């Protein structure tokens, strides 16, 4: 569909965020990469971005059936209070399919609870929470938690394959993106590690350790390529007359200090950052 938009509207198209989720779909990304390559060969301006992780992050409500969410968050929260409705959701084919697509009960993590009572489960997978609560079916655990927290739970979903992430990353028209936010170490809950470490994970893990990309190509995917995609004509390169947006890092030490288990930790090895010529990170 994205390629059709590029073709028929004659517009540049940028795909957020190119990935394959759900274990049953792993290994199929190659056919989509080929479709994009063929479109680009026809002269279409199709590019994409990727975050360098095998887990995504959003509201748990995303894998609930549409009929349950109809009318907005307040109506959704009200429906969840009804045991009969929860039983109907549990057997709904979309709920089962979408929950599996999100990593199933071993892959769905509570990142941020909707109530103080359930904060003790933050950072845990549904399957782990089910054991603690003595539930025989983790689906019951998920539905009970959502009912208790008014449907306001968010978290991480371990649903992608490392091989697919690497293959997408290697494509010259794929930029690096975080799909995250700039948040401090006091942020509530257990945020996705990408909020702190996206770029340095690429530079440390995928460049220095795994050799998936060269250092030069990784830098291009974080600077010149995004500027090109966005049509920014005075950023993204170190060139006279361009905005002085500069990150100074040590290739030997740059990297993440966090993980999915301990997410809130700042990057290592980035010594200085300038934005528009102003020093914003010093040492």
Tab-separated table of C-alpha atoms in Angstrom:
chain	number	residue	atom	x	y	z
A	1	UNK	CA	0.000	0.000	0.000
A	2	UNK	CA	2.833	2.415	0.819
A	3	UNK	CA	4.373	1.731	-2.579
A	4	UNK	CA	0.998	2.326	-4.257
A	5	UNK	CA	0.819	5.750	-2.565
A	6	UNK	CA	4.280	6.592	-3.900
A	7	UNK	CA	3.335	5.413	-7.383
A	8	UNK	CA	-0.109	6.946	-7.774
A	9	UNK	CA	0.382	10.179	-5.802
A	10	UNK	CA	3.953	10.625	-7.073
A	11	UNK	CA	5.150	11.447	-3.593
A	12	UNK	CA	8.144	10.361	-1.525
A	13	UNK	CA	7.093	7.666	0.966
A	14	UNK	CA	8.898	6.868	4.220
A	15	UNK	CA	7.934	3.695	6.095
A	16	UNK	CA	7.788	3.796	9.935
A	17	UNK	CA	9.116	1.380	11.333
A	18	UNK	CA	10.068	-1.417	8.987
A	19	UNK	CA	9.813	-4.701	10.914
A	20	UNK	CA	8.235	-8.148	10.958
A	21	UNK	CA	6.420	-9.059	14.151
A	22	UNK	CA	4.967	-12.401	15.295
A	23	UNK	CA	7.121	-15.521	15.366
A	24	UNK	CA	5.126	-17.168	12.572
A	25	UNK	CA	6.151	-14.318	10.253
A	26	UNK	CA	9.860	-14.283	11.058
A	27	UNK	CA	12.096	-14.687	8.020
A	28	UNK	CA	9.602	-13.199	5.555
A	29	UNK	CA	11.035	-9.676	5.562
A	30	UNK	CA	13.124	-10.422	2.459
A	31	UNK	CA	10.116	-10.359	0.152
A	32	UNK	CA	9.127	-6.902	1.386
A	33	UNK	CA	12.664	-5.610	0.992
A	34	UNK	CA	12.585	-6.897	-2.592
A	35	UNK	CA	9.286	-5.085	-3.242
A	36	UNK	CA	10.822	-1.828	-2.026
A	37	UNK	CA	13.986	-2.387	-4.065
A	38	UNK	CA	11.885	-2.950	-7.191
A	39	UNK	CA	9.895	0.219	-6.478
A	40	UNK	CA	13.090	2.224	-6.040
A	41	UNK	CA	14.444	0.760	-9.284
A	42	UNK	CA	11.324	2.154	-11.005
A	43	UNK	CA	12.305	5.597	-9.748
A	44	UNK	CA	10.013	5.797	-6.708
A	45	UNK	CA	11.384	7.560	-3.634
A	46	UNK	CA	10.657	4.905	-1.000
A	47	UNK	CA	12.729	4.819	2.195
A	48	UNK	CA	12.239	3.427	5.699
A	49	UNK	CA	13.544	3.540	9.231
A	50	UNK	CA	14.137	0.978	11.948
A	51	UNK	CA	14.786	0.902	15.680
A	52	UNK	CA	17.560	-1.554	16.618
A	53	UNK	CA	15.600	-3.768	19.020
A	54	UNK	CA	13.525	-6.946	18.881
A	55	UNK	CA	10.786	-5.538	21.128
A	56	UNK	CA	8.259	-2.781	20.530
A	57	UNK	CA	6.407	-0.630	23.052
A	58	UNK	CA	2.871	0.744	23.334
A	59	UNK	CA	-0.420	0.276	25.162
A	60	UNK	CA	-1.648	-3.248	25.942
A	61	UNK	CA	-5.018	-2.161	24.578
A	62	UNK	CA	-3.550	-2.419	21.051
A	63	UNK	CA	-4.049	-6.197	21.026
A	64	UNK	CA	-7.640	-6.038	22.301
A	65	UNK	CA	-10.513	-6.433	19.790
A	66	UNK	CA	-11.889	-3.263	18.261
A	67	UNK	CA	-15.419	-3.823	19.565
A	68	UNK	CA	-14.085	-3.768	23.143
A	69	UNK	CA	-12.335	-0.424	22.563
A	70	UNK	CA	-15.185	1.233	20.711
A	71	UNK	CA	-16.224	4.574	22.195
A	72	UNK	CA	-12.850	5.489	23.664
A	73	UNK	CA	-10.819	4.710	26.816
A	74	UNK	CA	-13.618	5.373	29.310
A	75	UNK	CA	-16.035	2.973	27.592
A	76	UNK	CA	-13.238	0.410	27.262
A	77	UNK	CA	-12.460	0.637	30.992
A	78	UNK	CA	-16.146	0.223	31.842
A	79	UNK	CA	-16.495	-2.896	29.699
A	80	UNK	CA	-13.457	-4.484	31.329
A	81	UNK	CA	-15.242	-4.464	34.697
A	82	UNK	CA	-17.788	-6.979	33.398
A	83	UNK	CA	-16.638	-10.631	33.868
A	84	UNK	CA	-18.843	-11.720	30.967
A	85	UNK	CA	-17.197	-9.210	28.656
A	86	UNK	CA	-13.737	-10.337	29.772
A	87	UNK	CA	-14.691	-13.934	28.980
A	88	UNK	CA	-15.912	-12.851	25.544
A	89	UNK	CA	-12.634	-10.992	24.907
A	90	UNK	CA	-10.617	-14.025	26.014
A	91	UNK	CA	-12.196	-16.217	23.319
A	92	UNK	CA	-12.260	-13.534	20.618
A	93	UNK	CA	-10.251	-14.628	17.595
A	94	UNK	CA	-8.712	-11.149	17.113
A	95	UNK	CA	-7.596	-11.001	20.746
A	96	UNK	CA	-5.861	-14.371	20.434
A	97	UNK	CA	-4.277	-13.511	17.073
A	98	UNK	CA	-3.122	-10.030	18.104
A	99	UNK	CA	-1.807	-11.172	21.493
A	100	UNK	CA	0.276	-13.826	19.724
A	101	UNK	CA	1.444	-11.173	17.274
A	102	UNK	CA	2.600	-9.117	20.268
A	103	UNK	CA	4.725	-11.942	21.695
A	104	UNK	CA	2.077	-13.964	23.576
A	105	UNK	CA	2.175	-14.210	27.359
A	106	UNK	CA	5.918	-14.999	27.477
A	107	UNK	CA	6.703	-11.876	25.419
A	108	UNK	CA	4.262	-9.246	26.695
A	109	UNK	CA	5.812	-7.123	29.477
A	110	UNK	CA	4.151	-4.675	31.838
A	111	UNK	CA	6.127	-1.468	31.460
A	112	UNK	CA	3.847	0.914	33.266
A	113	UNK	CA	0.869	-0.016	35.414
A	114	UNK	CA	-2.298	2.034	35.603
A	115	UNK	CA	-2.563	1.764	39.391
A	116	UNK	CA	-0.226	1.898	42.375
A	117	UNK	CA	-1.352	-1.583	43.418
A	118	UNK	CA	0.070	-3.186	40.289
A	119	UNK	CA	3.363	-1.284	40.057
A	120	UNK	CA	5.053	-4.281	41.678
A	121	UNK	CA	4.602	-6.123	38.376
A	122	UNK	CA	6.349	-3.518	36.229
A	123	UNK	CA	9.146	-5.084	34.205
A	124	UNK	CA	7.604	-8.559	34.401
A	125	UNK	CA	6.101	-10.689	31.628
A	126	UNK	CA	2.460	-11.756	31.802
A	127	UNK	CA	3.499	-15.399	32.228
A	128	UNK	CA	5.606	-14.433	35.267
A	129	UNK	CA	2.832	-12.332	36.780
A	130	UNK	CA	0.392	-15.217	36.313
A	131	UNK	CA	2.617	-17.502	38.380
A	132	UNK	CA	2.902	-14.932	41.156
A	133	UNK	CA	-0.861	-14.477	41.257
A	134	UNK	CA	-1.541	-18.216	41.110
A	135	UNK	CA	-3.443	-18.030	37.808
A	136	UNK	CA	-3.520	-21.153	35.650
A	137	UNK	CA	-4.250	-19.197	32.455
A	138	UNK	CA	-2.118	-16.085	31.754
A	139	UNK	CA	-4.951	-14.722	29.572
A	140	UNK	CA	-7.023	-14.404	32.756
A	141	UNK	CA	-4.119	-12.537	34.343
A	142	UNK	CA	-3.903	-10.100	31.454
A	143	UNK	CA	-7.630	-9.404	31.482
A	144	UNK	CA	-7.768	-9.067	35.270
A	145	UNK	CA	-4.878	-6.599	35.304
A	146	UNK	CA	-6.472	-4.521	32.582
A	147	UNK	CA	-9.770	-4.488	34.503
A	148	UNK	CA	-8.001	-3.471	37.720
A	149	UNK	CA	-6.069	-0.685	35.967
A	150	UNK	CA	-8.875	0.641	33.771
A	151	UNK	CA	-7.175	-0.508	30.579
A	152	UNK	CA	-4.271	1.888	31.149
A	153	UNK	CA	-1.325	-0.547	31.066
A	154	UNK	CA	1.528	-0.062	28.599
A	155	UNK	CA	4.612	-2.119	27.998
A	156	UNK	CA	7.104	-3.888	25.793
A	157	UNK	CA	6.398	-6.706	23.382
A	158	UNK	CA	9.135	-9.163	22.435
A	159	UNK	CA	7.836	-10.044	18.992
A	160	UNK	CA	10.626	-9.616	16.422
A	161	UNK	CA	13.611	-11.683	15.325
A	162	UNK	CA	17.227	-10.546	15.595
A	163	UNK	CA	17.967	-11.854	12.081
A	164	UNK	CA	15.214	-9.699	10.593
A	165	UNK	CA	16.425	-6.626	12.494
A	166	UNK	CA	19.942	-7.100	11.107
A	167	UNK	CA	18.779	-7.652	7.532
A	168	UNK	CA	16.628	-4.520	7.534
A	169	UNK	CA	19.440	-2.493	9.119
A	170	UNK	CA	21.812	-3.359	6.269
A	171	UNK	CA	19.617	-1.787	3.580
A	172	UNK	CA	21.191	1.488	2.380
A	173	UNK	CA	17.806	3.285	2.339
A	174	UNK	CA	16.935	2.411	5.963
A	175	UNK	CA	17.632	5.090	8.587
A	176	UNK	CA	17.983	4.574	12.335
A	177	UNK	CA	15.105	5.863	14.473
A	178	UNK	CA	14.291	5.440	18.138
A	179	UNK	CA	10.464	5.505	18.136
A	180	UNK	CA	11.109	6.728	21.674
A	181	UNK	CA	11.217	9.901	23.743
A	182	UNK	CA	13.812	11.936	25.606
A	183	UNK	CA	13.051	10.953	29.200
A	184	UNK	CA	15.073	11.184	32.392
A	185	UNK	CA	16.043	8.483	34.856
A	186	UNK	CA	13.089	9.345	37.095
A	187	UNK	CA	10.566	8.384	34.410
A	188	UNK	CA	7.828	6.195	35.913
A	189	UNK	CA	7.573	2.497	35.170
A	190	UNK	CA	9.973	0.475	33.049
A	191	UNK	CA	10.417	2.350	29.760
A	192	UNK	CA	11.816	0.746	26.616
A	193	UNK	CA	15.639	0.933	26.547
A	194	UNK	CA	15.440	2.722	23.200
A	195	UNK	CA	14.546	5.938	25.030
A	196	UNK	CA	18.143	6.090	26.277
A	197	UNK	CA	20.307	4.082	23.901
A	198	UNK	CA	19.066	3.750	20.307
A	199	UNK	CA	21.980	5.344	18.479
A	200	UNK	CA	24.716	4.154	20.798
A	201	UNK	CA	23.358	0.592	20.591
A	202	UNK	CA	23.928	0.730	16.848
A	203	UNK	CA	27.417	2.226	17.228
A	204	UNK	CA	28.499	-0.134	19.995
A	205	UNK	CA	26.624	-3.391	19.442
A	206	UNK	CA	25.928	-3.499	15.713
A	207	UNK	CA	29.054	-1.669	14.487
A	208	UNK	CA	31.913	-2.385	16.902
A	209	UNK	CA	30.857	-5.791	18.259
A	210	UNK	CA	28.723	-7.442	15.572
A	211	UNK	CA	30.129	-5.717	12.443
A	212	UNK	CA	26.639	-5.501	10.901
A	213	UNK	CA	27.401	-1.974	9.636
A	214	UNK	CA	30.539	0.046	9.109
A	215	UNK	CA	30.976	3.042	11.402
A	216	UNK	CA	30.659	5.429	8.459
A	217	UNK	CA	27.408	3.878	7.237
A	218	UNK	CA	25.914	3.864	10.735
A	219	UNK	CA	26.664	7.576	11.127
A	220	UNK	CA	25.093	8.258	7.712
A	221	UNK	CA	21.947	6.369	8.758
A	222	UNK	CA	21.611	8.662	11.814
A	223	UNK	CA	22.476	11.987	10.190
A	224	UNK	CA	22.734	12.509	6.433
A	225	UNK	CA	20.062	9.997	5.458
A	226	UNK	CA	17.351	11.280	7.857
A	227	UNK	CA	18.103	14.866	6.749
A	228	UNK	CA	17.776	13.784	3.119
A	229	UNK	CA	14.485	11.975	3.789
A	230	UNK	CA	13.081	15.046	5.562
A	231	UNK	CA	14.326	17.458	2.909
A	232	UNK	CA	16.535	19.371	5.360
A	233	UNK	CA	19.114	21.185	3.265
A	234	UNK	CA	21.363	22.599	5.990
A	235	UNK	CA	21.691	19.669	8.393
A	236	UNK	CA	22.964	16.117	8.524
A	237	UNK	CA	26.484	16.724	7.235
A	238	UNK	CA	29.656	18.362	8.553
A	239	UNK	CA	29.897	21.065	5.925
A	240	UNK	CA	30.589	24.800	5.867
A	241	UNK	CA	27.365	26.785	6.118
A	242	UNK	CA	25.405	23.891	7.651
A	243	UNK	CA	23.867	23.959	11.126
A	244	UNK	CA	26.454	22.775	13.648
A	245	UNK	CA	24.632	19.736	15.007
A	246	UNK	CA	27.558	17.604	16.174
A	247	UNK	CA	27.908	14.546	18.393
A	248	UNK	CA	31.454	13.703	19.499
A	249	UNK	CA	31.865	10.093	20.599
A	250	UNK	CA	34.610	7.564	21.211
A	251	UNK	CA	34.169	4.597	18.819
A	252	UNK	CA	36.014	2.327	21.256
A	253	UNK	CA	33.683	2.941	24.198
A	254	UNK	CA	30.397	4.246	22.811
A	255	UNK	CA	27.506	1.964	23.693
A	256	UNK	CA	24.486	1.172	25.795
A	257	UNK	CA	24.672	0.692	29.546
A	258	UNK	CA	21.081	-0.511	29.848
A	259	UNK	CA	19.080	-3.590	28.864
A	260	UNK	CA	15.504	-4.852	28.756
A	261	UNK	CA	15.957	-5.911	32.380
A	262	UNK	CA	17.456	-2.595	33.539
A	263	UNK	CA	16.232	0.000	31.096
A	264	UNK	CA	16.850	3.350	32.796
A	265	UNK	CA	20.519	4.115	32.216
A	266	UNK	CA	22.248	6.707	30.060
A	267	UNK	CA	24.592	5.942	27.174
A	268	UNK	CA	28.363	5.696	27.423
A	269	UNK	CA	31.081	7.182	25.242
A	270	UNK	CA	29.319	10.323	23.932
A	271	UNK	CA	31.511	13.127	25.226
A	272	UNK	CA	30.083	16.241	23.612
A	273	UNK	CA	26.913	17.216	21.782
A	274	UNK	CA	26.294	20.526	20.031
A	275	UNK	CA	22.915	21.645	18.717
A	276	UNK	CA	22.952	24.645	16.373
A	277	UNK	CA	26.499	25.294	17.569
A	278	UNK	CA	25.538	25.370	21.251
A	279	UNK	CA	27.220	22.891	23.596
A	280	UNK	CA	24.437	20.928	25.330
A	281	UNK	CA	26.413	17.907	26.586
A	282	UNK	CA	29.856	18.700	27.976
A	283	UNK	CA	31.867	15.705	29.126
